[in-house]
């Protein structure tokens, strides 16, 4: 089996170690004998996005986001179709904001989004910074997801969400919800990077992508002790069991 992962704008959207998500996806595939091709896609790349099984877009500074927004609009149709056709997409923070209609940055500039999904994000006073623990809505076991957030933007939407906040702020610091799930597209404010400490989320992404191409129902079990030790350390810190 083989997966092609497109890392979108790794030079402009890579806050708080977001590239660790790519490494984690790659290693957990390779440990199971699944071949992985990583494609780095950035401004002026001439790459056929149609070959992609998993799209990944990290978070960015307001400046990085505005550069990406201007380049990415030309791929609006391709990405909309890919998401509608159930391509797997993981978008973190700035990347998550980018899939919506627009982002009003910290100084009030409106950065248009791809409009692939129907939501807007607006910066408000005070950044939302710190560790986050969620109870996930994907039905994954264990139920918790852990990560780190640092964003000024607040996002409100009517899509399904990735989880309910147990500690931290999430989408907007008000409705106790985090992230967005539409078909096989996940948007989240969780950096960390999020995947290495949440191997159940990584495996969910890998399995969902493999299911699009192969007759497969579950992944081979691999040793997760170290990953869950890191995950559980966060839960211990906040007294969540
Ligand atoms: N610049 C955006 C914000 O502050 C996204 C930040 C991020 O990706 N961490 O809301």
Short mmCIF file of C-alpha atoms and ligand atoms in Angstrom, two decimals:
data_model
loop_
_atom_site.label_atom_id
_atom_site.label_comp_id
_atom_site.label_asym_id
_atom_site.label_seq_id
_atom_site.Cartn_x
_atom_site.Cartn_y
_atom_site.Cartn_z
CA UNK A 1 0.00 0.00 0.00
CA UNK A 2 1.10 3.53 -0.67
CA UNK A 3 0.01 7.06 0.32
CA UNK A 4 0.95 10.45 -1.09
CA UNK A 5 0.92 13.24 1.48
CA UNK A 6 0.99 16.81 0.24
CA UNK A 7 2.56 19.20 2.75
CA UNK A 8 1.15 22.56 1.70
CA UNK A 9 3.37 25.59 2.16
CA UNK A 10 5.86 24.02 4.62
CA UNK A 11 8.00 27.18 4.35
CA UNK A 12 5.16 29.57 5.25
CA UNK A 13 2.83 27.53 7.45
CA UNK A 14 4.86 25.64 10.04
CA UNK A 15 4.31 27.05 13.52
CA UNK A 16 5.15 25.25 16.76
CA UNK A 17 6.61 22.20 15.06
CA UNK A 18 3.70 21.47 12.74
CA UNK A 19 6.09 19.50 10.50
CA UNK A 20 6.13 16.90 13.28
CA UNK A 21 2.69 15.87 12.02
CA UNK A 22 4.16 14.91 8.65
CA UNK A 23 6.98 12.96 10.29
CA UNK A 24 4.48 11.18 12.53
CA UNK A 25 2.19 10.22 9.63
CA UNK A 26 5.19 8.98 7.64
CA UNK A 27 6.72 6.93 10.46
CA UNK A 28 3.45 5.30 11.51
CA UNK A 29 2.90 4.26 7.89
CA UNK A 30 6.44 3.02 7.36
CA UNK A 31 6.43 1.01 10.61
CA UNK A 32 3.56 -0.92 9.02
CA UNK A 33 5.21 -1.33 5.64
CA UNK A 34 3.02 1.34 3.97
CA UNK A 35 5.02 3.39 1.47
CA UNK A 36 4.76 7.19 1.81
CA UNK A 37 5.55 9.90 -0.70
CA UNK A 38 5.84 13.38 0.79
CA UNK A 39 5.25 16.19 -1.66
CA UNK A 40 6.21 19.71 -0.55
CA UNK A 41 3.93 22.20 -2.26
CA UNK A 42 4.52 25.94 -2.03
CA UNK A 43 4.25 29.22 -3.98
CA UNK A 44 5.02 28.55 -7.68
CA UNK A 45 5.15 24.77 -7.26
CA UNK A 46 4.09 23.02 -10.42
CA UNK A 47 2.65 19.88 -8.87
CA UNK A 48 -0.42 17.84 -9.78
CA UNK A 49 -2.52 17.93 -6.60
CA UNK A 50 -4.76 15.23 -8.07
CA UNK A 51 -2.30 12.54 -6.91
CA UNK A 52 -2.71 13.51 -3.25
CA UNK A 53 -4.22 11.15 -0.66
CA UNK A 54 -3.66 13.35 2.41
CA UNK A 55 -3.44 17.15 2.36
CA UNK A 56 -1.73 18.82 5.31
CA UNK A 57 -1.61 22.54 6.02
CA UNK A 58 -0.03 23.95 9.20
CA UNK A 59 -0.46 27.21 11.06
CA UNK A 60 1.18 30.52 10.29
CA UNK A 61 1.78 34.09 11.23
CA UNK A 62 -0.69 36.63 9.85
CA UNK A 63 1.99 37.58 7.30
CA UNK A 64 2.58 33.97 6.21
CA UNK A 65 -1.15 33.46 5.93
CA UNK A 66 -1.65 36.45 3.65
CA UNK A 67 1.10 35.22 1.26
CA UNK A 68 -0.49 31.79 1.19
CA UNK A 69 -4.00 33.18 0.66
CA UNK A 70 -2.86 35.03 -2.47
CA UNK A 71 -1.23 31.96 -3.97
CA UNK A 72 -3.79 29.41 -2.95
CA UNK A 73 -6.86 31.02 -4.50
CA UNK A 74 -5.89 29.54 -7.88
CA UNK A 75 -6.39 26.04 -6.40
CA UNK A 76 -9.75 26.86 -4.86
CA UNK A 77 -11.71 24.63 -7.25
CA UNK A 78 -9.32 21.67 -7.05
CA UNK A 79 -9.32 21.75 -3.25
CA UNK A 80 -13.09 22.19 -2.99
CA UNK A 81 -13.62 19.19 -5.27
CA UNK A 82 -11.02 17.15 -3.38
CA UNK A 83 -12.72 17.83 -0.04
CA UNK A 84 -16.18 17.15 -1.49
CA UNK A 85 -14.84 13.87 -2.94
CA UNK A 86 -13.71 12.86 0.56
CA UNK A 87 -9.98 13.53 0.26
CA UNK A 88 -8.34 13.48 3.67
CA UNK A 89 -7.32 16.94 4.85
CA UNK A 90 -5.75 18.05 8.12
CA UNK A 91 -5.55 21.83 8.56
CA UNK A 92 -4.04 23.38 11.66
CA UNK A 93 -4.84 26.85 13.02
CA UNK A 94 -3.88 29.30 10.23
CA UNK A 95 -4.51 26.49 7.72
CA UNK A 96 -7.90 25.83 9.30
CA UNK A 97 -8.77 29.55 9.11
CA UNK A 98 -7.67 29.56 5.48
CA UNK A 99 -10.27 27.00 4.40
CA UNK A 100 -13.06 29.34 5.50
CA UNK A 101 -14.45 32.51 3.89
CA UNK A 102 -12.07 34.99 5.46
CA UNK A 103 -9.79 35.89 8.33
CA UNK A 104 -9.73 39.36 9.89
CA UNK A 105 -6.20 39.65 11.25
CA UNK A 106 -4.92 41.37 14.40
CA UNK A 107 -4.80 44.81 12.77
CA UNK A 108 -8.19 44.52 11.08
CA UNK A 109 -7.06 43.52 7.57
CA UNK A 110 -9.43 41.13 5.82
CA UNK A 111 -7.52 38.23 4.32
CA UNK A 112 -9.87 36.36 1.98
CA UNK A 113 -10.02 32.62 2.49
CA UNK A 114 -10.55 29.83 0.02
CA UNK A 115 -14.23 29.68 0.91
CA UNK A 116 -14.13 25.91 0.66
CA UNK A 117 -16.03 25.87 3.95
CA UNK A 118 -18.63 28.25 5.25
CA UNK A 119 -17.13 30.09 8.23
CA UNK A 120 -15.20 33.23 9.06
CA UNK A 121 -12.54 33.94 11.65
CA UNK A 122 -11.95 37.24 13.36
CA UNK A 123 -9.13 38.31 15.65
CA UNK A 124 -10.19 39.61 19.04
CA UNK A 125 -8.15 41.15 21.82
CA UNK A 126 -6.02 38.71 23.74
CA UNK A 127 -4.47 35.67 22.17
CA UNK A 128 -5.68 32.23 23.21
CA UNK A 129 -2.52 30.48 24.33
CA UNK A 130 -1.83 27.28 26.25
CA UNK A 131 -2.40 23.56 26.48
CA UNK A 132 -5.67 22.07 25.29
CA UNK A 133 -7.39 18.82 26.13
CA UNK A 134 -10.51 17.70 24.25
CA UNK A 135 -12.99 14.92 24.42
CA UNK A 136 -13.05 13.94 20.75
CA UNK A 137 -16.21 13.68 18.63
CA UNK A 138 -14.74 11.22 16.12
CA UNK A 139 -15.44 8.21 18.30
CA UNK A 140 -11.72 7.55 18.79
CA UNK A 141 -10.37 5.67 21.79
CA UNK A 142 -8.96 7.00 24.03
CA UNK A 143 -11.50 9.81 24.03
CA UNK A 144 -9.01 12.57 24.80
CA UNK A 145 -6.91 14.60 22.36
CA UNK A 146 -4.14 16.86 23.63
CA UNK A 147 -2.39 19.82 22.03
CA UNK A 148 -1.24 23.41 22.30
CA UNK A 149 -2.95 26.52 20.95
CA UNK A 150 -1.74 30.05 20.18
CA UNK A 151 -4.13 32.12 18.09
CA UNK A 152 -5.76 35.52 17.98
CA UNK A 153 -8.51 34.43 15.58
CA UNK A 154 -11.87 33.20 16.81
CA UNK A 155 -13.84 30.84 14.58
CA UNK A 156 -17.59 30.17 14.79
CA UNK A 157 -19.33 27.63 12.57
CA UNK A 158 -22.17 25.11 12.31
CA UNK A 159 -20.15 22.11 11.14
CA UNK A 160 -19.41 19.13 13.33
CA UNK A 161 -16.55 19.80 15.72
CA UNK A 162 -13.45 17.80 16.58
CA UNK A 163 -14.16 17.82 20.29
CA UNK A 164 -15.47 19.41 23.45
CA UNK A 165 -12.98 21.41 25.48
CA UNK A 166 -11.88 19.89 28.79
CA UNK A 167 -9.13 22.44 29.25
CA UNK A 168 -8.09 25.37 27.04
CA UNK A 169 -10.06 27.55 24.59
CA UNK A 170 -10.49 25.95 21.16
CA UNK A 171 -12.44 27.63 18.36
CA UNK A 172 -13.34 30.85 20.13
CA UNK A 173 -12.97 30.50 23.90
CA UNK A 174 -16.75 30.80 24.30
CA UNK A 175 -18.72 27.78 23.13
CA UNK A 176 -16.40 25.10 24.57
CA UNK A 177 -15.90 23.51 21.16
CA UNK A 178 -12.75 22.81 19.19
CA UNK A 179 -12.06 22.30 15.52
CA UNK A 180 -14.24 21.40 12.58
CA UNK A 181 -15.02 18.15 10.81
CA UNK A 182 -16.54 18.06 7.33
CA UNK A 183 -16.43 14.74 5.43
CA UNK A 184 -12.75 13.70 5.73
CA UNK A 185 -11.49 17.21 6.38
CA UNK A 186 -10.39 18.11 9.89
CA UNK A 187 -9.58 21.65 10.96
CA UNK A 188 -8.16 22.26 14.42
CA UNK A 189 -6.36 24.88 16.48
CA UNK A 190 -4.16 22.19 18.01
CA UNK A 191 -0.44 22.55 17.46
CA UNK A 192 2.03 20.67 19.57
CA UNK A 193 2.50 19.20 16.98
CA UNK A 194 -0.84 17.47 17.51
CA UNK A 195 -0.29 14.03 15.97
CA UNK A 196 2.74 12.59 17.82
CA UNK A 197 0.94 12.77 21.19
CA UNK A 198 -2.34 11.54 19.70
CA UNK A 199 -1.48 8.38 17.76
CA UNK A 200 -5.16 7.41 17.62
CA UNK A 201 -5.79 10.56 15.55
CA UNK A 202 -2.82 9.81 13.29
CA UNK A 203 -4.09 6.28 12.71
CA UNK A 204 -7.59 7.58 12.04
CA UNK A 205 -6.16 9.80 9.29
CA UNK A 206 -4.02 7.01 7.82
CA UNK A 207 -6.86 4.48 7.84
CA UNK A 208 -9.35 6.95 6.35
CA UNK A 209 -6.91 7.68 3.52
CA UNK A 210 -6.14 4.00 2.88
CA UNK A 211 -9.85 3.16 2.77
CA UNK A 212 -10.26 5.48 -0.23
CA UNK A 213 -7.93 3.22 -2.24
CA UNK A 214 -7.72 -0.20 -0.67
CA UNK A 215 -9.98 -2.83 0.84
CA UNK A 216 -8.84 -2.36 4.43
CA UNK A 217 -10.72 -2.07 7.72
CA UNK A 218 -8.05 -1.75 10.36
CA UNK A 219 -4.39 -1.00 10.81
CA UNK A 220 -1.78 -3.30 12.21
CA UNK A 221 -1.22 -2.60 15.93
CA UNK A 222 2.13 -0.97 16.73
CA UNK A 223 3.86 -0.15 20.01
CA UNK A 224 2.46 3.19 21.26
CA UNK A 225 3.72 3.18 24.85
CA UNK A 226 5.94 6.22 24.52
CA UNK A 227 3.34 8.24 22.62
CA UNK A 228 0.63 7.54 25.19
CA UNK A 229 3.04 8.30 28.02
CA UNK A 230 3.38 11.81 26.55
CA UNK A 231 -0.40 12.00 26.05
CA UNK A 232 -1.12 10.87 29.62
CA UNK A 233 1.41 13.30 31.08
CA UNK A 234 -0.77 16.14 29.80
CA UNK A 235 -3.90 14.55 31.29
CA UNK A 236 -2.12 14.08 34.63
CA UNK A 237 -1.11 17.71 34.65
CA UNK A 238 -4.74 18.81 34.40
CA UNK A 239 -6.17 16.04 36.58
CA UNK A 240 -8.17 14.58 33.68
CA UNK A 241 -8.78 10.80 33.81
N1 LIG B 1 -2.26 33.99 12.67
C1 LIG B 1 -3.39 33.23 13.14
C2 LIG B 1 -3.95 33.70 14.47
O1 LIG B 1 -3.26 34.31 15.24
C3 LIG B 1 -3.01 31.76 13.20
C4 LIG B 1 -1.97 31.47 14.23
C5 LIG B 1 -1.52 30.03 14.22
O2 LIG B 1 -1.52 29.36 13.19
N2 LIG B 1 -1.08 29.55 15.37
O3 LIG B 1 -5.11 33.46 14.76
#
